[in-house]
Amino acid sequence: MDTIPVAREASDELNDIVEPNDEFLRATEEAEDMPARRRALVVLVSDHHNGAEDDTDRLMTELLIECGFQVDAVVRVKSKKSEIRQAIETAVVGGVDLVLTVGGTGVGPRDRTPDATLTVLDQEVPGIAQALRDSGQACGAVDAVVSRGVSGVSGSTVIVNLASSRAAIRDGMAALPPLVHHVVDELQTYSVH
Amino acid sequence: MDTIPVAREASDELNDIVEPNDEFLRATEEAEDMPARRRALVVLVSDHHNGAEDDTDRLMTELLIECGFQVDAVVRVKSKKSEIRQAIETAVVGGVDLVLTVGGTGVGPRDRTPDATLTVLDQEVPGIAQALRDSGQACGAVDAVVSRGVSGVSGSTVIVNLASSRAAIRDGMAALPPLVHHVVDELQTYSVH
Amino acid sequence: MDTIPVAREASDELNDIVEPNDEFLRATEEAEDMPARRRALVVLVSDHHNGAEDDTDRLMTELLIECGFQVDAVVRVKSKKSEIRQAIETAVVGGVDLVLTVGGTGVGPRDRTPDATLTVLDQEVPGIAQALRDSGQACGAVDAVVSRGVSGVSGSTVIVNLASSRAAIRDGMAALPPLVHHVVDELQTYSVH
């Protein structure tokens, strides 16, 4: 399990690496006006790391910041049920509001992400996974439509499985924010009592 | 468990309370031409009763009558698994065609409606819950999208969980009737044999 | 369990029986350019056989050929869990890429197709069943919307339950191909290793 050091906010360090476009900068500025950012952690599940070519970590970080989250870390794990489970559990114990996994949602023998996730969930929230499949259907991300990905809650953390194609990530991250924020709101209401 | 006395049909008593609009009266008249109204019972699940302000009972009664049901009763129960279960079971034994629950479908510790409902169901009909989430997505009722609500059949009764927001109820009740009537048709075909 | 002899490709024999329209012939020709057709088997689940009037076998064969499959057989079984299960298992052992069942997805006591299918599946792929319900919603095939049908994988075979109405079959077969081909692609990737 490798933890990739990422900017907790859109830091200068991150901007040195990526070429930030206007939209990204604007979203970042707007987001900075918000009272308190919610904390997210990304788990990239993959047996093949393409090194420099694979910028899923950067993409996920950008998209999460755009929709009001700060990214605590991007963690890379092998497609092994125990590794995936451990990465999610560590994040839940650490108190992040959202864990997003990417990859491992297909039907192959190394696709264990949904199975690992189910062992951690206190209760499923099937509507988030349903919305991700719907948005895949609308945008032609077939791997998102046939994803076995699940979604739900563990402690006060929302956990969602994304399929790994570029389209699945982009479409998924367009559909997710209002749903995740609603569930986090609910969880925070109850933890206050 | 309080049973709220409601009009079994769109009675004068009900009309005294609400200001019936033309559409409502027309729907009622058309419905009166139908051979036999199906019987529905509503279970309102809530720990906080806002008294006079909360007219969910009236809204549910209106919407059910508009789509061809008579309302046997609106029952109010606390968000407790045993109470919800008992209210549903009583309705099933009483032979109503449809039990609609409202509320208790979120992720909080007092959201037990889906869990209570599952213990009563003979078989799930997941497409009704799926359609409710879809219609929530289409109309911006986020609590309907992330609802843990289930749907299915117990004996010859269809049971469906609705989320509690105004939008979730209105959108849900727009999507439900053809689906529920289809399943009730199926159940009646088999009970005749 | 009756196996209906069908053309493995769009043979002359089949064309003698049906009146092929232009669209059908064009699709067949195009399909013949493809390197290797995937193999499908159809299981018709029904207690009432209408004989000559029931041409579901021909319809399924046509639609499958149009979307790039060859049809190994159309098997007719009674709505009995053991018969349905046996028909699916035989097809899986025979190595077909796709088993489509038709019928037995409702809530009646003789609707056992989903239950039989679940006993055969290694893992569910809920997004295919979800897409079938969505397409039923879009096209007014209510039996497809409230279908208890499931979808998934057994060995290297994709298995999908369709509802039995004409609309459910046509709409379902419009939505299925890209999803099924994607999952078969995945399965073949892994079986090569």
XYZ file of C-alpha atoms in Angstrom:
579
model
C 0.000 0.000 0.000
C 1.650 3.193 -1.197
C 0.405 6.559 -0.059
C 0.956 9.197 -2.683
C 1.673 12.586 -1.150
C -0.982 14.952 -2.414
C -1.884 18.533 -1.770
C -4.373 18.795 1.058
C -5.702 21.858 -0.693
C -4.879 23.023 -4.182
C -1.313 23.824 -3.104
C 1.509 25.395 -5.041
C 3.213 22.032 -5.116
C 0.301 20.553 -7.031
C 0.166 23.528 -9.352
C 3.824 23.004 -10.211
C 3.004 19.628 -11.572
C -0.257 20.256 -13.379
C -1.098 23.040 -15.774
C -4.090 24.556 -13.970
C -6.794 25.881 -16.252
C -9.011 28.859 -15.455
C -11.994 26.786 -14.513
C -9.939 24.848 -12.006
C -8.528 27.970 -10.399
C -11.948 29.584 -10.203
C -13.456 26.514 -8.584
C -10.610 26.473 -6.107
C -11.090 30.114 -5.182
C -14.832 29.703 -4.748
C -14.257 26.634 -2.652
C -11.921 28.592 -0.384
C -14.842 30.794 0.575
C -16.705 27.836 2.008
C -16.664 27.454 5.794
C -15.195 23.978 6.196
C -14.155 21.523 3.545
C -15.106 17.929 3.899
C -12.313 15.405 3.910
C -11.990 12.753 1.211
C -9.582 9.898 0.648
C -9.067 8.073 -2.644
C -8.140 4.400 -2.953
C -6.776 3.469 -6.388
C -7.121 -0.271 -6.928
C -4.853 -1.634 -9.640
C -2.324 -4.360 -10.333
C -0.685 -2.455 -13.160
C 0.782 0.941 -12.411
C 1.610 2.850 -15.566
C 3.790 5.331 -13.716
C 3.879 8.807 -15.150
C 1.198 8.026 -17.728
C -1.365 7.219 -15.071
C -2.615 10.502 -13.685
C -5.811 9.155 -12.108
C -4.541 10.465 -8.777
C -4.308 13.986 -10.161
C -7.694 13.736 -11.888
C -9.427 12.514 -8.725
C -7.777 15.245 -6.642
C -8.887 17.942 -9.075
C -12.457 16.692 -9.282
C -12.815 16.334 -5.522
C -11.498 19.833 -4.845
C -13.873 21.208 -7.481
C -16.850 19.807 -5.590
C -15.913 21.015 -2.149
C -13.652 18.355 -0.662
C -10.082 18.459 0.543
C -8.098 15.342 -0.316
C -6.361 13.800 2.665
C -4.520 11.242 0.552
C -4.539 9.116 -2.559
C -3.664 5.563 -1.617
C -2.641 2.942 -4.175
C -3.346 -0.710 -3.378
C -3.149 -4.024 -5.224
C -6.412 -5.715 -6.281
C -6.448 -7.851 -3.173
C -9.477 -8.002 -0.933
C -7.490 -7.672 2.304
C -5.469 -4.672 1.054
C -8.550 -2.842 -0.194
C -10.391 -3.522 3.033
C -7.495 -2.304 5.134
C -7.136 0.915 3.165
C -10.846 1.701 3.574
C -10.884 0.842 7.268
C -7.868 3.043 7.968
C -9.657 5.947 6.308
C -12.865 5.312 8.268
C -10.959 5.203 11.557
C -9.174 8.414 10.491
C -12.585 10.095 10.284
C -12.680 11.161 6.635
C -16.149 12.011 5.320
C -15.790 10.207 1.988
C -13.767 7.265 0.686
C -13.801 6.850 -3.086
C -12.316 3.690 -4.553
C -11.398 3.523 -8.241
C -11.188 0.222 -10.120
C -11.707 -3.454 -9.371
C -15.462 -3.366 -10.019
C -15.608 -5.759 -13.000
C -16.174 -9.522 -13.173
C -12.568 -10.733 -13.322
C -10.891 -12.827 -10.634
C -8.919 -9.742 -9.515
C -12.000 -7.527 -9.262
C -12.561 -7.616 -5.504
C -13.365 -4.020 -4.624
C -17.149 -4.411 -4.065
C -16.626 -7.557 -1.992
C -13.979 -5.839 0.149
C -16.190 -2.771 0.556
C -19.246 -4.762 1.649
C -17.305 -6.197 4.580
C -16.710 -2.652 5.869
C -20.187 -1.139 5.341
C -22.606 -0.758 8.236
C -25.444 -0.191 5.781
C -25.728 0.044 2.020
C -27.082 3.152 0.289
C -27.876 1.534 -3.063
C -29.106 4.750 -4.678
C -25.580 6.144 -5.067
C -24.393 3.057 -6.966
C -27.607 3.173 -8.999
C -26.998 6.830 -9.906
C -23.431 6.011 -11.002
C -24.719 3.278 -13.343
C -27.377 5.616 -14.713
C -24.854 8.338 -15.437
C -22.620 5.758 -17.120
C -25.568 4.788 -19.303
C -26.247 8.417 -20.208
C -22.625 9.099 -21.168
C -21.554 5.808 -22.724
C -19.270 4.644 -19.911
C -20.146 0.968 -20.252
C -17.792 -0.112 -17.465
C -19.763 2.141 -15.119
C -23.075 0.583 -16.213
C -21.949 -3.001 -15.584
C -19.923 -2.069 -12.494
C -20.513 -4.289 -9.475
C -19.653 -1.256 -7.355
C -21.498 -0.652 -4.101
C -22.079 2.399 -1.907
C -22.913 2.942 1.717
C -21.898 4.082 5.130
C -19.380 2.883 7.698
C -19.323 4.806 10.967
C -19.656 8.404 9.840
C -17.917 7.863 6.490
C -19.563 7.502 3.076
C -17.876 4.890 0.852
C -18.400 4.656 -2.919
C -16.858 2.376 -5.584
C -16.127 3.913 -8.991
C -15.227 2.004 -12.152
C -11.826 2.907 -13.552
C -12.345 4.307 -17.043
C -11.806 8.004 -17.589
C -15.484 8.407 -18.542
C -16.684 6.466 -15.502
C -14.643 8.739 -13.234
C -15.712 11.999 -14.875
C -19.409 11.088 -15.169
C -19.428 9.578 -11.720
C -17.876 12.643 -10.134
C -20.509 14.798 -11.823
C -23.344 12.787 -10.288
C -21.892 12.124 -6.844
C -21.494 15.444 -4.970
C -25.125 16.282 -4.072
C -25.771 12.677 -3.033
C -22.646 12.369 -0.906
C -23.125 15.773 0.724
C -26.713 14.837 1.614
C -25.645 11.616 3.313
C -22.747 13.331 5.123
C -25.234 15.977 6.338
C -27.420 13.213 7.733
C -24.487 11.507 9.430
C -23.325 14.764 11.019
C -26.834 15.524 12.293
C -26.851 12.264 14.165
C -23.284 12.448 15.479
C -24.086 15.810 17.089
C -26.866 14.320 19.229
C -49.351 3.681 17.290
C -52.074 6.224 16.558
C -54.615 5.658 13.854
C -55.747 8.912 12.331
C -59.373 8.739 11.209
C -59.462 9.520 7.490
C -62.106 9.611 4.824
C -62.418 6.217 3.191
C -63.450 7.956 -0.009
C -63.175 11.642 -0.821
C -65.913 12.400 1.701
C -67.581 15.680 2.518
C -65.730 15.664 5.792
C -62.401 15.732 3.987
C -63.623 18.396 1.615
C -64.513 20.582 4.567
C -60.924 20.586 5.623
C -59.088 20.971 2.344
C -59.772 23.419 -0.427
C -60.331 21.001 -3.307
C -59.084 22.215 -6.648
C -60.702 21.344 -9.976
C -58.146 18.741 -10.885
C -58.715 16.949 -7.609
C -62.500 16.929 -8.023
C -62.234 15.716 -11.598
C -59.891 12.894 -10.609
C -62.289 11.940 -7.843
C -65.267 11.875 -10.203
C -63.437 9.820 -12.784
C -62.320 7.452 -10.100
C -65.914 6.976 -8.989
C -66.703 5.453 -12.384
C -64.200 2.683 -11.745
C -65.606 -0.680 -10.669
C -63.777 -1.233 -7.379
C -61.217 0.903 -5.655
C -58.132 -0.735 -4.291
C -57.425 -0.345 -0.604
C -54.324 1.442 0.659
C -52.947 2.095 4.122
C -50.316 4.703 4.966
C -47.746 4.326 7.745
C -46.135 7.638 8.759
C -42.832 6.955 10.495
C -41.595 9.848 12.613
C -40.318 10.692 16.073
C -41.301 14.313 15.814
C -44.934 15.150 15.197
C -45.409 18.769 14.210
C -49.123 18.642 14.897
C -51.257 20.874 12.762
C -48.328 21.910 10.566
C -47.707 18.373 9.425
C -50.307 17.586 6.804
C -48.504 14.594 5.292
C -51.544 12.503 6.172
C -53.806 14.741 4.101
C -51.325 14.914 1.214
C -50.962 11.130 1.076
C -54.741 10.660 1.234
C -55.299 13.108 -1.627
C -52.607 11.586 -3.830
C -53.802 8.019 -3.239
C -57.426 8.875 -4.031
C -56.281 10.645 -7.209
C -54.663 7.461 -8.448
C -57.524 5.106 -7.781
C -57.130 3.953 -4.191
C -59.340 4.300 -1.164
C -57.438 4.991 2.040
C -58.327 2.624 4.852
C -56.255 4.496 7.410
C -53.221 6.660 8.039
C -51.257 5.204 10.920
C -48.556 7.132 12.778
C -45.733 5.168 14.419
C -42.432 5.961 16.115
C -39.189 5.157 14.251
C -38.855 1.848 16.005
C -38.354 -1.341 14.044
C -40.922 -3.326 16.052
C -43.620 -0.650 15.744
C -43.113 -0.234 12.007
C -43.157 -3.965 11.484
C -46.343 -4.383 13.504
C -48.148 -1.621 11.611
C -47.267 -3.204 8.265
C -48.188 -6.710 9.380
C -51.562 -5.577 10.682
C -52.303 -3.998 7.304
C -51.218 -7.148 5.436
C -53.439 -9.325 7.614
C -56.258 -6.848 7.029
C -55.954 -7.509 3.314
C -55.140 -4.051 1.977
C -53.670 -3.975 -1.525
C -50.968 -1.400 -0.815
C -49.013 -0.276 2.242
C -47.040 2.935 1.786
C -44.616 3.943 4.503
C -43.282 7.507 4.679
C -39.983 8.329 6.391
C -37.208 6.483 8.176
C -35.298 5.629 4.989
C -32.075 7.530 5.687
C -28.815 6.460 7.328
C -29.416 7.669 10.896
C -29.718 5.369 13.896
C -33.500 5.982 13.956
C -33.950 5.164 10.250
C -35.251 1.614 10.532
C -38.099 1.495 8.003
C -36.328 -0.546 5.286
C -35.018 -3.037 7.849
C -38.483 -3.432 9.396
C -40.060 -3.806 5.960
C -37.607 -6.494 4.813
C -38.637 -8.719 7.707
C -42.227 -8.676 6.412
C -41.610 -9.125 2.665
C -42.085 -12.519 0.999
C -40.180 -11.280 -2.032
C -38.585 -8.010 -3.064
C -39.646 -6.160 -6.217
C -36.560 -3.948 -6.539
C -37.820 -2.126 -9.635
C -40.304 -0.043 -7.647
C -37.598 1.245 -5.277
C -35.361 1.824 -8.313
C -38.094 3.860 -10.042
C -38.577 5.980 -6.903
C -34.855 6.798 -6.802
C -34.885 7.622 -10.517
C -37.814 9.968 -10.154
C -36.077 11.606 -7.192
C -33.032 12.132 -9.403
C -35.164 13.649 -12.155
C -36.905 16.086 -9.799
C -34.143 16.972 -7.370
C -35.495 15.075 -4.362
C -32.096 14.036 -3.048
C -33.529 12.205 -0.042
C -35.429 9.961 -2.484
C -32.238 9.237 -4.467
C -30.243 8.138 -1.426
C -33.225 6.450 0.229
C -32.538 2.967 1.550
C -36.222 2.241 0.885
C -37.289 -1.179 -0.354
C -40.350 -2.501 -2.164
C -41.979 -5.875 -2.491
C -44.819 -8.185 -1.704
C -46.134 -9.799 1.469
C -49.075 -12.149 0.989
C -51.239 -10.300 -1.505
C -50.140 -6.822 -0.396
C -47.634 -4.544 -2.112
C -45.383 -2.635 0.314
C -43.328 0.414 -0.642
C -41.086 2.741 1.412
C -41.117 6.444 0.530
C -38.653 9.065 1.760
C -40.272 11.850 3.746
C -39.609 15.113 1.928
C -42.501 16.799 0.158
C -40.733 16.338 -3.194
C -40.013 12.667 -2.524
C -43.689 12.065 -1.759
C -45.028 13.989 -4.767
C -42.517 12.568 -7.277
C -42.850 9.111 -5.827
C -46.624 9.163 -6.034
C -46.377 10.225 -9.680
C -44.206 7.217 -10.547
C -45.860 4.566 -8.388
C -49.444 3.969 -9.607
C -48.843 1.989 -12.838
C -46.209 -0.155 -11.134
C -48.305 -0.904 -8.064
C -51.449 -1.607 -10.097
C -49.483 -4.031 -12.289
C -48.202 -5.995 -9.307
C -51.640 -6.000 -7.617
C -53.112 -7.322 -10.902
C -50.580 -10.142 -10.845
C -51.312 -10.970 -7.208
C -55.073 -11.042 -7.846
C -54.637 -13.337 -10.871
C -52.912 -15.873 -8.694
C -55.215 -15.579 -5.679
C -58.186 -16.422 -7.942
C -56.725 -19.792 -8.971
C -37.486 -29.534 -21.369
C -37.933 -29.281 -25.123
C -35.150 -28.057 -27.328
C -36.488 -26.286 -30.377
C -34.218 -26.797 -33.386
C -33.107 -23.386 -34.592
C -30.718 -22.116 -37.198
C -27.241 -21.648 -35.756
C -26.794 -18.815 -38.180
C -29.455 -17.126 -40.268
C -29.790 -20.272 -42.381
C -31.986 -20.919 -45.388
C -34.084 -23.108 -43.190
C -34.922 -20.194 -40.914
C -35.573 -17.948 -43.868
C -38.073 -20.467 -45.209
C -40.106 -20.081 -42.090
C -39.938 -16.354 -41.450
C -40.489 -13.563 -43.918
C -37.154 -11.757 -43.621
C -37.341 -8.010 -44.031
C -34.593 -5.866 -45.528
C -33.323 -4.619 -42.228
C -32.945 -8.160 -40.987
C -31.018 -9.294 -44.079
C -28.745 -6.268 -43.938
C -27.960 -6.874 -40.293
C -27.212 -10.496 -41.089
C -24.845 -9.591 -43.905
C -23.025 -7.048 -41.803
C -22.751 -9.553 -39.024
C -21.190 -12.089 -41.377
C -18.252 -9.747 -41.831
C -17.487 -10.007 -38.132
C -14.659 -12.356 -37.148
C -16.409 -14.721 -34.736
C -19.972 -14.688 -33.519
C -20.655 -15.135 -29.875
C -22.885 -18.008 -28.859
C -26.228 -17.457 -27.149
C -28.862 -19.792 -25.784
C -32.448 -18.829 -24.984
C -34.521 -20.388 -22.194
C -38.266 -19.761 -22.586
C -39.974 -20.206 -19.232
C -43.718 -20.828 -19.508
C -46.456 -23.148 -18.324
C -48.731 -22.324 -21.221
C -47.470 -22.960 -24.728
C -49.645 -21.300 -27.334
C -48.168 -23.367 -30.156
C -48.047 -21.660 -33.526
C -49.221 -18.342 -32.106
C -46.225 -18.053 -29.814
C -43.300 -16.974 -31.921
C -41.120 -15.733 -29.056
C -38.492 -18.248 -30.171
C -38.335 -16.686 -33.626
C -38.314 -13.143 -32.240
C -35.469 -13.905 -29.837
C -33.467 -15.625 -32.589
C -33.888 -12.652 -34.925
C -32.948 -10.081 -32.296
C -29.895 -12.029 -31.139
C -28.581 -12.489 -34.687
C -29.102 -8.774 -35.336
C -26.798 -7.909 -32.460
C -23.972 -10.255 -33.309
C -24.823 -13.562 -31.690
C -25.409 -17.003 -33.129
C -28.197 -18.913 -31.410
C -27.182 -22.376 -30.262
C -30.687 -23.325 -29.203
C -34.002 -22.124 -27.858
C -35.002 -24.298 -24.935
C -38.530 -24.386 -23.534
C -38.986 -25.267 -19.853
C -41.836 -25.296 -17.359
C -41.863 -22.622 -14.625
C -40.190 -24.930 -12.170
C -37.066 -23.868 -10.315
C -35.234 -27.155 -10.915
C -35.981 -27.214 -14.662
C -34.904 -23.608 -15.151
C -31.743 -24.162 -13.168
C -30.868 -27.303 -15.135
C -31.381 -25.570 -18.489
C -29.089 -22.696 -17.479
C -26.420 -24.997 -16.050
C -26.360 -27.131 -19.191
C -25.781 -24.004 -21.265
C -23.010 -22.793 -18.944
C -21.250 -26.160 -19.118
C -21.692 -26.060 -22.898
C -19.672 -22.840 -22.929
C -22.158 -20.401 -24.462
C -21.339 -16.737 -23.952
C -24.879 -15.631 -23.104
C -27.967 -17.269 -21.622
C -31.144 -15.238 -21.901
C -34.215 -16.424 -20.041
C -37.672 -15.113 -20.943
C -40.544 -15.112 -18.448
C -41.131 -16.125 -14.855
C -39.934 -12.799 -13.405
C -43.187 -11.663 -11.756
C -44.527 -12.150 -8.233
C -46.741 -15.204 -8.755
C -46.105 -18.595 -7.168
C -44.934 -19.924 -10.567
C -42.475 -17.062 -11.121
C -39.252 -18.771 -10.116
C -36.775 -17.654 -12.786
C -34.786 -15.142 -10.694
C -34.549 -17.572 -7.777
C -33.352 -20.378 -10.074
C -30.861 -18.037 -11.738
C -29.366 -16.823 -8.444
C -28.429 -20.389 -7.520
C -26.284 -20.614 -10.668
C -24.581 -17.181 -10.573
C -20.983 -16.827 -9.354
C -21.492 -13.090 -9.044
C -24.300 -10.672 -9.795
C -23.896 -7.796 -12.259
C -26.858 -5.717 -11.070
C -26.367 -2.983 -13.652
C -27.744 -5.124 -16.485
C -30.996 -5.820 -14.613
C -31.130 -2.125 -13.683
C -30.735 -1.097 -17.333
C -33.533 -3.479 -18.364
C -35.889 -1.906 -15.805
C -34.897 1.578 -16.956
C -35.569 0.764 -20.585
C -38.920 -0.730 -19.578
C -39.728 2.537 -17.818
C -38.750 4.561 -20.885
C -40.894 2.455 -23.237
C -43.896 1.623 -21.062
C -43.114 -2.071 -20.557
C -44.405 -2.191 -16.984
C -43.637 -5.898 -16.581
C -39.987 -5.069 -17.283
C -39.990 -2.298 -14.661
C -41.359 -4.496 -11.886
C -39.429 -7.581 -13.046
C -37.596 -9.425 -10.286
C -35.094 -10.453 -12.979
C -31.407 -10.706 -12.116
C -28.198 -10.651 -14.161
C -24.701 -11.918 -13.633
C -21.959 -14.321 -14.484
C -21.490 -18.055 -14.062
C -18.136 -19.420 -15.195
C -17.507 -17.544 -18.434
C -21.201 -17.152 -19.294
C -23.358 -14.047 -18.869
C -26.915 -14.802 -17.706
C -29.801 -12.338 -17.938
C -33.513 -12.654 -17.068
C -36.001 -10.893 -19.353
C -39.690 -10.326 -18.620
C -41.999 -11.949 -21.151
C -44.035 -9.192 -22.780
C -43.296 -8.288 -26.377
C -42.263 -4.778 -25.292
C -40.019 -6.085 -22.519
C -38.232 -8.333 -25.009
C -37.806 -5.693 -27.721
C -36.752 -2.892 -25.354
C -34.544 -5.222 -23.391
C -32.781 -6.493 -26.505
C -32.127 -2.890 -27.557
C -30.391 -2.097 -24.264
C -28.521 -5.348 -23.704
C -25.909 -5.811 -26.473
C -23.229 -3.269 -25.471
C -23.489 -4.333 -21.828
C -23.304 -8.057 -22.542
C -20.458 -7.673 -25.049
C -18.486 -5.632 -22.494
C -18.829 -8.300 -19.816
C -18.018 -11.124 -22.272
C -14.911 -9.160 -23.315
C -13.859 -8.992 -19.681
C -14.470 -12.702 -19.147
C -12.457 -13.613 -22.241
C -9.554 -11.394 -21.171
C -9.272 -13.347 -17.978
C -9.754 -16.804 -19.486
C -6.819 -16.143 -21.873
C -4.382 -15.617 -18.994
